[in-house]
């Protein structure tokens, strides 16, 4: 039985990814800060789900979590670096610097450090797959996307650079770049709990669902071992590109 470690397992994509991987015969270690949410998922998924409380931005917490993984003596076949967040939609000139710090700490430093801890064992075993959760925001700029989009651009380039370093090994790295998704806590977190604003965002729009994303993760994980899926970009049909902005009489 293969073992996957999914970060951000307490909600949204992560929870759906854990469900889908368990349904497809994987043992899943699910990491997040909210233990009670992980306990609920354990109740639902049973013995093939192992909850692991971890804050990826906290060095001590991450060290302890990695020690717990080592103690389980379960080599990680698939790492899904999914934990992440956006905070705020203010323009850069109005943004709260603490939001920027938290996004960088989670989406950049946290993702990097989880990878740094688990990658050597994959290289030693000469197998393994890392699936990073990027975003369309890492490619397409939009007003208010400032640091969030930049952290996801980091995820894209880090994923490609990892593959460059992994030349000559069988370790694979993929980056998924979703567009607008509903059914997760992402927008509620981003909009600081403003449920009306969240409802307005998703009103009359058929967005991507967490289960859609989970299917993509399972599909990547099930590809033959001689293939590396570099990047998958996915948007709802209801979402497409906006024209570049022009200000008249500036
Ligand atoms: N939803 C979208 O529209 C969308 C689009 C493109 C990309 N994405 C990306 O997809 C990923 C998942 O997003 P989602 O929509 O599923 O959001 P979500 O429902 O808010 O889930 C985020 C998950 O990350 C975990 N997390 C946050 N900070 C953490 C930390 N410091 N340590 C450990 N876990 C942490 C949360 O758990 P705890 O709070 O329990 O720690 C939660 O399980 C993110 O990387 C996001 O940027 C989302």
PDB file of C-alpha atoms and ligand atoms in Angstrom:
ATOM      1  CA  UNK A   1       0.000   0.000   0.000  1.00  0.00           C
ATOM      2  CA  UNK A   2       1.376   3.435  -0.952  1.00  0.00           C
ATOM      3  CA  UNK A   3       1.517   6.248   1.597  1.00  0.00           C
ATOM      4  CA  UNK A   4       0.660   9.866   0.850  1.00  0.00           C
ATOM      5  CA  UNK A   5       1.235  12.903   3.040  1.00  0.00           C
ATOM      6  CA  UNK A   6      -1.277  15.668   2.337  1.00  0.00           C
ATOM      7  CA  UNK A   7      -0.844  19.083   3.951  1.00  0.00           C
ATOM      8  CA  UNK A   8      -3.924  21.233   4.506  1.00  0.00           C
ATOM      9  CA  UNK A   9      -6.037  18.117   5.069  1.00  0.00           C
ATOM     10  CA  UNK A  10      -8.568  19.723   7.416  1.00  0.00           C
ATOM     11  CA  UNK A  11     -10.610  21.527   4.736  1.00  0.00           C
ATOM     12  CA  UNK A  12     -11.230  22.185   1.064  1.00  0.00           C
ATOM     13  CA  UNK A  13      -9.000  20.535  -1.512  1.00  0.00           C
ATOM     14  CA  UNK A  14      -6.889  18.751   1.079  1.00  0.00           C
ATOM     15  CA  UNK A  15      -9.854  16.999   2.649  1.00  0.00           C
ATOM     16  CA  UNK A  16     -11.178  15.960  -0.770  1.00  0.00           C
ATOM     17  CA  UNK A  17      -7.704  14.774  -1.810  1.00  0.00           C
ATOM     18  CA  UNK A  18      -7.443  12.613   1.337  1.00  0.00           C
ATOM     19  CA  UNK A  19     -10.864  11.091   0.612  1.00  0.00           C
ATOM     20  CA  UNK A  20      -9.984  10.372  -3.015  1.00  0.00           C
ATOM     21  CA  UNK A  21      -6.580   8.875  -2.228  1.00  0.00           C
ATOM     22  CA  UNK A  22      -8.009   6.600   0.472  1.00  0.00           C
ATOM     23  CA  UNK A  23     -10.778   5.551  -1.936  1.00  0.00           C
ATOM     24  CA  UNK A  24      -8.051   4.657  -4.437  1.00  0.00           C
ATOM     25  CA  UNK A  25      -6.155   2.419  -2.032  1.00  0.00           C
ATOM     26  CA  UNK A  26      -3.638   4.804  -0.463  1.00  0.00           C
ATOM     27  CA  UNK A  27      -2.799   5.180   3.190  1.00  0.00           C
ATOM     28  CA  UNK A  28      -2.945   8.924   3.867  1.00  0.00           C
ATOM     29  CA  UNK A  29      -1.265  11.023   6.531  1.00  0.00           C
ATOM     30  CA  UNK A  30      -3.234  14.268   6.704  1.00  0.00           C
ATOM     31  CA  UNK A  31      -1.587  17.356   8.189  1.00  0.00           C
ATOM     32  CA  UNK A  32      -3.110  20.660   9.340  1.00  0.00           C
ATOM     33  CA  UNK A  33      -3.320  22.871  12.431  1.00  0.00           C
ATOM     34  CA  UNK A  34      -6.918  22.066  13.446  1.00  0.00           C
ATOM     35  CA  UNK A  35      -6.737  18.660  15.126  1.00  0.00           C
ATOM     36  CA  UNK A  36     -10.490  18.473  15.640  1.00  0.00           C
ATOM     37  CA  UNK A  37     -11.134  18.687  11.887  1.00  0.00           C
ATOM     38  CA  UNK A  38      -8.553  15.981  11.256  1.00  0.00           C
ATOM     39  CA  UNK A  39     -10.189  13.817  13.937  1.00  0.00           C
ATOM     40  CA  UNK A  40     -13.525  14.136  12.099  1.00  0.00           C
ATOM     41  CA  UNK A  41     -11.866  13.016   8.887  1.00  0.00           C
ATOM     42  CA  UNK A  42     -10.263  10.096  10.690  1.00  0.00           C
ATOM     43  CA  UNK A  43     -13.714   9.048  11.927  1.00  0.00           C
ATOM     44  CA  UNK A  44     -14.972   9.155   8.361  1.00  0.00           C
ATOM     45  CA  UNK A  45     -12.045   7.484   6.607  1.00  0.00           C
ATOM     46  CA  UNK A  46     -10.986   4.977   9.240  1.00  0.00           C
ATOM     47  CA  UNK A  47      -7.648   3.263   9.671  1.00  0.00           C
ATOM     48  CA  UNK A  48      -6.202   4.332   6.327  1.00  0.00           C
ATOM     49  CA  UNK A  49      -6.191   7.967   7.427  1.00  0.00           C
ATOM     50  CA  UNK A  50      -3.611   9.111   9.964  1.00  0.00           C
ATOM     51  CA  UNK A  51      -4.160  12.633  11.360  1.00  0.00           C
ATOM     52  CA  UNK A  52      -1.085  14.727  12.023  1.00  0.00           C
ATOM     53  CA  UNK A  53      -1.359  18.114  13.693  1.00  0.00           C
ATOM     54  CA  UNK A  54       1.172  20.451  12.148  1.00  0.00           C
ATOM     55  CA  UNK A  55       1.693  24.126  11.465  1.00  0.00           C
ATOM     56  CA  UNK A  56       3.927  24.276   8.397  1.00  0.00           C
ATOM     57  CA  UNK A  57       5.038  27.799   9.347  1.00  0.00           C
ATOM     58  CA  UNK A  58       6.357  26.669  12.728  1.00  0.00           C
ATOM     59  CA  UNK A  59       9.777  25.002  12.686  1.00  0.00           C
ATOM     60  CA  UNK A  60       9.258  23.089  15.933  1.00  0.00           C
ATOM     61  CA  UNK A  61       5.829  21.862  14.891  1.00  0.00           C
ATOM     62  CA  UNK A  62       7.164  20.759  11.502  1.00  0.00           C
ATOM     63  CA  UNK A  63      10.153  18.996  13.085  1.00  0.00           C
ATOM     64  CA  UNK A  64       7.832  17.145  15.476  1.00  0.00           C
ATOM     65  CA  UNK A  65       5.502  16.163  12.631  1.00  0.00           C
ATOM     66  CA  UNK A  66       8.376  14.824  10.538  1.00  0.00           C
ATOM     67  CA  UNK A  67       9.623  12.845  13.520  1.00  0.00           C
ATOM     68  CA  UNK A  68       6.134  11.344  13.887  1.00  0.00           C
ATOM     69  CA  UNK A  69       6.222  10.385  10.212  1.00  0.00           C
ATOM     70  CA  UNK A  70       9.629   8.756  10.691  1.00  0.00           C
ATOM     71  CA  UNK A  71       8.320   6.890  13.757  1.00  0.00           C
ATOM     72  CA  UNK A  72       5.526   5.448  11.641  1.00  0.00           C
ATOM     73  CA  UNK A  73       8.214   3.864   9.409  1.00  0.00           C
ATOM     74  CA  UNK A  74       6.074   4.608   6.390  1.00  0.00           C
ATOM     75  CA  UNK A  75       8.084   5.958   3.469  1.00  0.00           C
ATOM     76  CA  UNK A  76       6.187   8.811   1.801  1.00  0.00           C
ATOM     77  CA  UNK A  77       5.401   7.842  -1.796  1.00  0.00           C
ATOM     78  CA  UNK A  78       3.323  10.934  -2.548  1.00  0.00           C
ATOM     79  CA  UNK A  79       3.667  14.356  -0.939  1.00  0.00           C
ATOM     80  CA  UNK A  80       0.817  16.756  -1.675  1.00  0.00           C
ATOM     81  CA  UNK A  81       1.949  20.252  -0.703  1.00  0.00           C
ATOM     82  CA  UNK A  82      -1.535  21.713  -0.551  1.00  0.00           C
ATOM     83  CA  UNK A  83      -1.612  23.851   2.640  1.00  0.00           C
ATOM     84  CA  UNK A  84      -1.858  27.480   1.646  1.00  0.00           C
ATOM     85  CA  UNK A  85      -3.876  30.624   1.908  1.00  0.00           C
ATOM     86  CA  UNK A  86      -4.619  34.058   0.553  1.00  0.00           C
ATOM     87  CA  UNK A  87      -5.283  36.950   2.919  1.00  0.00           C
ATOM     88  CA  UNK A  88      -6.972  40.079   1.639  1.00  0.00           C
ATOM     89  CA  UNK A  89      -7.782  41.572  -1.751  1.00  0.00           C
ATOM     90  CA  UNK A  90      -6.400  45.041  -1.067  1.00  0.00           C
ATOM     91  CA  UNK A  91      -4.129  46.678  -3.567  1.00  0.00           C
ATOM     92  CA  UNK A  92      -0.466  46.464  -2.622  1.00  0.00           C
ATOM     93  CA  UNK A  93      -0.344  50.079  -1.511  1.00  0.00           C
ATOM     94  CA  UNK A  94      -3.161  49.457   1.002  1.00  0.00           C
ATOM     95  CA  UNK A  95      -2.314  45.915   2.106  1.00  0.00           C
ATOM     96  CA  UNK A  96      -1.581  44.786   5.658  1.00  0.00           C
ATOM     97  CA  UNK A  97       2.078  43.748   5.869  1.00  0.00           C
ATOM     98  CA  UNK A  98       1.206  40.996   8.362  1.00  0.00           C
ATOM     99  CA  UNK A  99      -0.995  39.361   5.732  1.00  0.00           C
ATOM    100  CA  UNK A 100       1.935  39.405   3.331  1.00  0.00           C
ATOM    101  CA  UNK A 101       4.171  37.811   5.951  1.00  0.00           C
ATOM    102  CA  UNK A 102       1.678  35.029   6.666  1.00  0.00           C
ATOM    103  CA  UNK A 103       1.137  34.229   2.993  1.00  0.00           C
ATOM    104  CA  UNK A 104       4.881  34.037   2.396  1.00  0.00           C
ATOM    105  CA  UNK A 105       5.396  31.989   5.580  1.00  0.00           C
ATOM    106  CA  UNK A 106       2.735  29.456   4.562  1.00  0.00           C
ATOM    107  CA  UNK A 107       2.798  29.282   0.755  1.00  0.00           C
ATOM    108  CA  UNK A 108       6.532  29.790   0.229  1.00  0.00           C
ATOM    109  CA  UNK A 109       8.509  28.966   3.369  1.00  0.00           C
ATOM    110  CA  UNK A 110       6.137  26.296   4.697  1.00  0.00           C
ATOM    111  CA  UNK A 111       5.870  24.479   1.366  1.00  0.00           C
ATOM    112  CA  UNK A 112       9.642  24.695   0.871  1.00  0.00           C
ATOM    113  CA  UNK A 113      10.470  23.382   4.334  1.00  0.00           C
ATOM    114  CA  UNK A 114       8.058  20.427   4.117  1.00  0.00           C
ATOM    115  CA  UNK A 115       9.712  19.564   0.807  1.00  0.00           C
ATOM    116  CA  UNK A 116      13.198  20.019   2.244  1.00  0.00           C
ATOM    117  CA  UNK A 117      12.417  17.579   5.039  1.00  0.00           C
ATOM    118  CA  UNK A 118      10.866  14.831   2.913  1.00  0.00           C
ATOM    119  CA  UNK A 119      12.785  15.045  -0.352  1.00  0.00           C
ATOM    120  CA  UNK A 120      16.072  13.362   0.731  1.00  0.00           C
ATOM    121  CA  UNK A 121      14.278  10.095   1.624  1.00  0.00           C
ATOM    122  CA  UNK A 122      12.573  10.112  -1.780  1.00  0.00           C
ATOM    123  CA  UNK A 123      15.888  10.601  -3.531  1.00  0.00           C
ATOM    124  CA  UNK A 124      17.460   7.857  -1.448  1.00  0.00           C
ATOM    125  CA  UNK A 125      14.606   5.502  -2.370  1.00  0.00           C
ATOM    126  CA  UNK A 126      14.851   6.739  -5.967  1.00  0.00           C
ATOM    127  CA  UNK A 127      11.069   7.054  -6.152  1.00  0.00           C
ATOM    128  CA  UNK A 128       8.323   9.375  -5.039  1.00  0.00           C
ATOM    129  CA  UNK A 129       6.028  12.084  -6.290  1.00  0.00           C
ATOM    130  CA  UNK A 130       5.558  15.638  -5.080  1.00  0.00           C
ATOM    131  CA  UNK A 131       2.368  17.428  -6.108  1.00  0.00           C
ATOM    132  CA  UNK A 132       2.408  21.132  -5.336  1.00  0.00           C
ATOM    133  CA  UNK A 133      -0.741  23.239  -5.213  1.00  0.00           C
ATOM    134  CA  UNK A 134      -0.024  26.361  -7.199  1.00  0.00           C
ATOM    135  CA  UNK A 135      -2.679  28.631  -8.682  1.00  0.00           C
ATOM    136  CA  UNK A 136      -3.632  30.423 -11.877  1.00  0.00           C
ATOM    137  CA  UNK A 137      -2.839  33.506  -9.788  1.00  0.00           C
ATOM    138  CA  UNK A 138       0.831  32.560 -10.180  1.00  0.00           C
ATOM    139  CA  UNK A 139       0.583  33.128 -13.932  1.00  0.00           C
ATOM    140  CA  UNK A 140      -2.159  35.698 -14.517  1.00  0.00           C
ATOM    141  CA  UNK A 141      -1.886  38.978 -12.620  1.00  0.00           C
ATOM    142  CA  UNK A 142      -4.966  40.710 -11.228  1.00  0.00           C
ATOM    143  CA  UNK A 143      -5.495  43.701  -8.964  1.00  0.00           C
ATOM    144  CA  UNK A 144      -5.375  42.570  -5.347  1.00  0.00           C
ATOM    145  CA  UNK A 145      -3.436  39.417  -6.239  1.00  0.00           C
ATOM    146  CA  UNK A 146      -0.062  40.962  -5.349  1.00  0.00           C
ATOM    147  CA  UNK A 147       1.704  38.728  -2.808  1.00  0.00           C
ATOM    148  CA  UNK A 148      -0.676  35.769  -3.135  1.00  0.00           C
ATOM    149  CA  UNK A 149      -0.022  35.535  -6.882  1.00  0.00           C
ATOM    150  CA  UNK A 150       3.690  35.982  -6.297  1.00  0.00           C
ATOM    151  CA  UNK A 151       3.777  33.096  -3.804  1.00  0.00           C
ATOM    152  CA  UNK A 152       2.114  30.863  -6.389  1.00  0.00           C
ATOM    153  CA  UNK A 153       4.581  31.973  -9.069  1.00  0.00           C
ATOM    154  CA  UNK A 154       7.214  30.809  -6.599  1.00  0.00           C
ATOM    155  CA  UNK A 155       5.472  27.429  -6.356  1.00  0.00           C
ATOM    156  CA  UNK A 156       5.521  27.047 -10.148  1.00  0.00           C
ATOM    157  CA  UNK A 157       9.199  27.899 -10.519  1.00  0.00           C
ATOM    158  CA  UNK A 158      10.184  25.878  -7.439  1.00  0.00           C
ATOM    159  CA  UNK A 159       8.395  22.844  -8.892  1.00  0.00           C
ATOM    160  CA  UNK A 160      10.277  23.169 -12.189  1.00  0.00           C
ATOM    161  CA  UNK A 161      13.601  23.792 -10.457  1.00  0.00           C
ATOM    162  CA  UNK A 162      13.091  20.732  -8.267  1.00  0.00           C
ATOM    163  CA  UNK A 163      12.787  18.601 -11.396  1.00  0.00           C
ATOM    164  CA  UNK A 164      15.988  20.147 -12.679  1.00  0.00           C
ATOM    165  CA  UNK A 165      17.793  19.103  -9.499  1.00  0.00           C
ATOM    166  CA  UNK A 166      16.207  15.654  -9.618  1.00  0.00           C
ATOM    167  CA  UNK A 167      17.680  14.818 -13.021  1.00  0.00           C
ATOM    168  CA  UNK A 168      18.887  11.241 -12.987  1.00  0.00           C
ATOM    169  CA  UNK A 169      16.436  10.189 -10.276  1.00  0.00           C
ATOM    170  CA  UNK A 170      12.952   8.731 -10.546  1.00  0.00           C
ATOM    171  CA  UNK A 171      11.446  11.345  -8.226  1.00  0.00           C
ATOM    172  CA  UNK A 172       8.634  13.249  -9.920  1.00  0.00           C
ATOM    173  CA  UNK A 173       7.229  16.736  -9.324  1.00  0.00           C
ATOM    174  CA  UNK A 174       3.957  18.217 -10.546  1.00  0.00           C
ATOM    175  CA  UNK A 175       2.329  21.588 -10.073  1.00  0.00           C
ATOM    176  CA  UNK A 176      -1.432  22.066 -10.277  1.00  0.00           C
ATOM    177  CA  UNK A 177      -2.662  25.577 -11.026  1.00  0.00           C
ATOM    178  CA  UNK A 178      -6.398  25.904 -10.383  1.00  0.00           C
ATOM    179  CA  UNK A 179      -8.588  28.889 -11.125  1.00  0.00           C
ATOM    180  CA  UNK A 180     -11.765  29.732  -9.223  1.00  0.00           C
ATOM    181  CA  UNK A 181     -12.884  26.962  -6.892  1.00  0.00           C
ATOM    182  CA  UNK A 182     -15.862  26.828  -4.548  1.00  0.00           C
ATOM    183  CA  UNK A 183     -16.691  24.520  -1.661  1.00  0.00           C
ATOM    184  CA  UNK A 184     -13.531  25.329   0.298  1.00  0.00           C
ATOM    185  CA  UNK A 185     -12.721  27.801   3.077  1.00  0.00           C
ATOM    186  CA  UNK A 186     -10.273  29.658   0.830  1.00  0.00           C
ATOM    187  CA  UNK A 187     -12.400  32.732   0.098  1.00  0.00           C
ATOM    188  CA  UNK A 188     -13.811  32.933   3.622  1.00  0.00           C
ATOM    189  CA  UNK A 189     -10.224  33.041   4.913  1.00  0.00           C
ATOM    190  CA  UNK A 190      -9.187  35.530   2.239  1.00  0.00           C
ATOM    191  CA  UNK A 191     -12.137  37.826   2.907  1.00  0.00           C
ATOM    192  CA  UNK A 192     -11.668  37.655   6.691  1.00  0.00           C
ATOM    193  CA  UNK A 193     -14.894  35.758   7.368  1.00  0.00           C
ATOM    194  CA  UNK A 194     -17.181  38.047   5.319  1.00  0.00           C
ATOM    195  CA  UNK A 195     -19.733  35.433   4.228  1.00  0.00           C
ATOM    196  CA  UNK A 196     -21.760  37.946   2.177  1.00  0.00           C
ATOM    197  CA  UNK A 197     -18.697  38.823   0.110  1.00  0.00           C
ATOM    198  CA  UNK A 198     -17.976  35.119  -0.384  1.00  0.00           C
ATOM    199  CA  UNK A 199     -21.561  34.490  -1.497  1.00  0.00           C
ATOM    200  CA  UNK A 200     -21.324  37.385  -3.955  1.00  0.00           C
ATOM    201  CA  UNK A 201     -18.089  35.978  -5.402  1.00  0.00           C
ATOM    202  CA  UNK A 202     -19.620  32.593  -6.178  1.00  0.00           C
ATOM    203  CA  UNK A 203     -23.111  33.770  -7.058  1.00  0.00           C
ATOM    204  CA  UNK A 204     -24.391  32.151 -10.283  1.00  0.00           C
ATOM    205  CA  UNK A 205     -20.936  30.760 -11.099  1.00  0.00           C
ATOM    206  CA  UNK A 206     -20.221  27.080 -11.534  1.00  0.00           C
ATOM    207  CA  UNK A 207     -16.711  26.961 -10.096  1.00  0.00           C
ATOM    208  CA  UNK A 208     -14.306  24.019  -9.796  1.00  0.00           C
ATOM    209  CA  UNK A 209     -15.161  21.739  -6.865  1.00  0.00           C
ATOM    210  CA  UNK A 210     -12.727  20.161  -4.417  1.00  0.00           C
ATOM    211  CA  UNK A 211     -13.643  16.723  -5.801  1.00  0.00           C
ATOM    212  CA  UNK A 212     -12.574  17.873  -9.292  1.00  0.00           C
ATOM    213  CA  UNK A 213      -9.154  18.809  -7.927  1.00  0.00           C
ATOM    214  CA  UNK A 214      -8.897  15.573  -5.972  1.00  0.00           C
ATOM    215  CA  UNK A 215      -9.532  13.621  -9.187  1.00  0.00           C
ATOM    216  CA  UNK A 216      -6.631  15.440 -10.824  1.00  0.00           C
ATOM    217  CA  UNK A 217      -4.324  14.547  -7.926  1.00  0.00           C
ATOM    218  CA  UNK A 218      -5.300  10.884  -8.148  1.00  0.00           C
ATOM    219  CA  UNK A 219      -4.862  10.956 -11.936  1.00  0.00           C
ATOM    220  CA  UNK A 220      -1.335  12.383 -11.597  1.00  0.00           C
ATOM    221  CA  UNK A 221      -0.445   9.839  -8.928  1.00  0.00           C
ATOM    222  CA  UNK A 222      -1.667   6.972 -11.101  1.00  0.00           C
ATOM    223  CA  UNK A 223       0.346   7.872 -14.207  1.00  0.00           C
ATOM    224  CA  UNK A 224       3.082   5.430 -15.248  1.00  0.00           C
ATOM    225  CA  UNK A 225       6.341   6.021 -13.398  1.00  0.00           C
ATOM    226  CA  UNK A 226       8.240   6.947 -16.572  1.00  0.00           C
ATOM    227  CA  UNK A 227       6.068  10.074 -17.017  1.00  0.00           C
ATOM    228  CA  UNK A 228       6.295  13.369 -15.183  1.00  0.00           C
ATOM    229  CA  UNK A 229       3.307  15.704 -15.365  1.00  0.00           C
ATOM    230  CA  UNK A 230       4.991  19.097 -15.079  1.00  0.00           C
ATOM    231  CA  UNK A 231       2.025  21.414 -14.813  1.00  0.00           C
ATOM    232  CA  UNK A 232      -1.752  21.234 -14.967  1.00  0.00           C
ATOM    233  CA  UNK A 233      -3.660  24.496 -15.268  1.00  0.00           C
ATOM    234  CA  UNK A 234      -7.402  24.226 -14.782  1.00  0.00           C
ATOM    235  CA  UNK A 235     -10.193  26.799 -14.744  1.00  0.00           C
ATOM    236  CA  UNK A 236     -13.953  26.570 -14.622  1.00  0.00           C
ATOM    237  CA  UNK A 237     -15.562  27.107 -18.016  1.00  0.00           C
ATOM    238  CA  UNK A 238     -17.231  30.126 -16.409  1.00  0.00           C
ATOM    239  CA  UNK A 239     -13.833  31.795 -15.905  1.00  0.00           C
ATOM    240  CA  UNK A 240     -11.578  33.203 -18.597  1.00  0.00           C
ATOM    241  CA  UNK A 241      -9.080  35.985 -19.234  1.00  0.00           C
ATOM    242  CA  UNK A 242      -9.673  39.711 -18.795  1.00  0.00           C
ATOM    243  CA  UNK A 243      -8.235  42.396 -21.031  1.00  0.00           C
ATOM    244  CA  UNK A 244      -5.199  44.341 -19.817  1.00  0.00           C
ATOM    245  CA  UNK A 245      -6.320  47.418 -17.953  1.00  0.00           C
ATOM    246  CA  UNK A 246      -5.972  50.848 -19.539  1.00  0.00           C
ATOM    247  CA  UNK A 247      -6.488  54.161 -17.725  1.00  0.00           C
ATOM    248  CA  UNK A 248      -7.552  57.037 -19.984  1.00  0.00           C
ATOM    249  CA  UNK A 249      -6.501  60.636 -19.403  1.00  0.00           C
ATOM    250  CA  UNK A 250      -3.936  59.525 -16.804  1.00  0.00           C
TER     251      UNK A 250
HETATM  252  N1  LIG B   1      -9.983  27.647  -3.588  1.00  0.00           N
HETATM  253  C1  LIG B   1      -9.423  28.243  -4.621  1.00  0.00           C
HETATM  254  O1  LIG B   1     -10.092  29.021  -5.353  1.00  0.00           O
HETATM  255  C2  LIG B   1      -7.979  27.988  -4.952  1.00  0.00           C
HETATM  256  C3  LIG B   1      -7.535  28.291  -6.245  1.00  0.00           C
HETATM  257  C4  LIG B   1      -6.213  28.048  -6.576  1.00  0.00           C
HETATM  258  C5  LIG B   1      -5.351  27.514  -5.639  1.00  0.00           C
HETATM  259  N2  LIG B   1      -5.788  27.239  -4.376  1.00  0.00           N
HETATM  260  C6  LIG B   1      -4.805  26.687  -3.422  1.00  0.00           C
HETATM  261  O2  LIG B   1      -5.242  25.417  -3.006  1.00  0.00           O
HETATM  262  C7  LIG B   1      -4.746  25.145  -1.697  1.00  0.00           C
HETATM  263  C8  LIG B   1      -5.895  24.691  -0.814  1.00  0.00           C
HETATM  264  O3  LIG B   1      -6.866  25.708  -0.791  1.00  0.00           O
HETATM  265  P1  LIG B   1      -8.375  25.458  -0.386  1.00  0.00           P
HETATM  266  O4  LIG B   1      -9.211  26.182  -1.366  1.00  0.00           O
HETATM  267  O5  LIG B   1      -8.631  24.042  -0.124  1.00  0.00           O
HETATM  268  O6  LIG B   1      -8.424  26.323   0.986  1.00  0.00           O
HETATM  269  P2  LIG B   1      -8.982  25.975   2.439  1.00  0.00           P
HETATM  270  O7  LIG B   1     -10.297  25.297   2.362  1.00  0.00           O
HETATM  271  O8  LIG B   1      -8.888  27.266   3.206  1.00  0.00           O
HETATM  272  O9  LIG B   1      -7.909  24.953   3.004  1.00  0.00           O
HETATM  273  C9  LIG B   1      -6.596  25.354   3.332  1.00  0.00           C
HETATM  274  C10 LIG B   1      -5.937  24.251   4.156  1.00  0.00           C
HETATM  275  O10 LIG B   1      -4.598  24.667   4.470  1.00  0.00           O
HETATM  276  C11 LIG B   1      -4.384  24.448   5.852  1.00  0.00           C
HETATM  277  N3  LIG B   1      -3.393  25.370   6.371  1.00  0.00           N
HETATM  278  C12 LIG B   1      -3.391  26.718   6.288  1.00  0.00           C
HETATM  279  N4  LIG B   1      -2.319  27.228   6.937  1.00  0.00           N
HETATM  280  C13 LIG B   1      -1.637  26.162   7.440  1.00  0.00           C
HETATM  281  C14 LIG B   1      -0.468  26.031   8.219  1.00  0.00           C
HETATM  282  N5  LIG B   1       0.232  27.096   8.638  1.00  0.00           N
HETATM  283  N6  LIG B   1      -0.049  24.783   8.545  1.00  0.00           N
HETATM  284  C15 LIG B   1      -0.739  23.695   8.148  1.00  0.00           C
HETATM  285  N7  LIG B   1      -1.867  23.756   7.417  1.00  0.00           N
HETATM  286  C16 LIG B   1      -2.317  24.981   7.072  1.00  0.00           C
HETATM  287  C17 LIG B   1      -5.760  24.635   6.500  1.00  0.00           C
HETATM  288  O11 LIG B   1      -5.856  23.904   7.711  1.00  0.00           O
HETATM  289  P3  LIG B   1      -5.787  24.513   9.195  1.00  0.00           P
HETATM  290  O12 LIG B   1      -6.464  25.844   9.152  1.00  0.00           O
HETATM  291  O13 LIG B   1      -6.509  23.468  10.003  1.00  0.00           O
HETATM  292  O14 LIG B   1      -4.329  24.574   9.502  1.00  0.00           O
HETATM  293  C18 LIG B   1      -6.659  23.996   5.451  1.00  0.00           C
HETATM  294  O15 LIG B   1      -6.722  22.608   5.671  1.00  0.00           O
HETATM  295  C19 LIG B   1      -4.052  26.422  -1.228  1.00  0.00           C
HETATM  296  O16 LIG B   1      -2.663  26.286  -1.412  1.00  0.00           O
HETATM  297  C20 LIG B   1      -4.634  27.486  -2.148  1.00  0.00           C
HETATM  298  O17 LIG B   1      -3.747  28.576  -2.315  1.00  0.00           O
HETATM  299  C21 LIG B   1      -7.091  27.454  -4.014  1.00  0.00           C
END
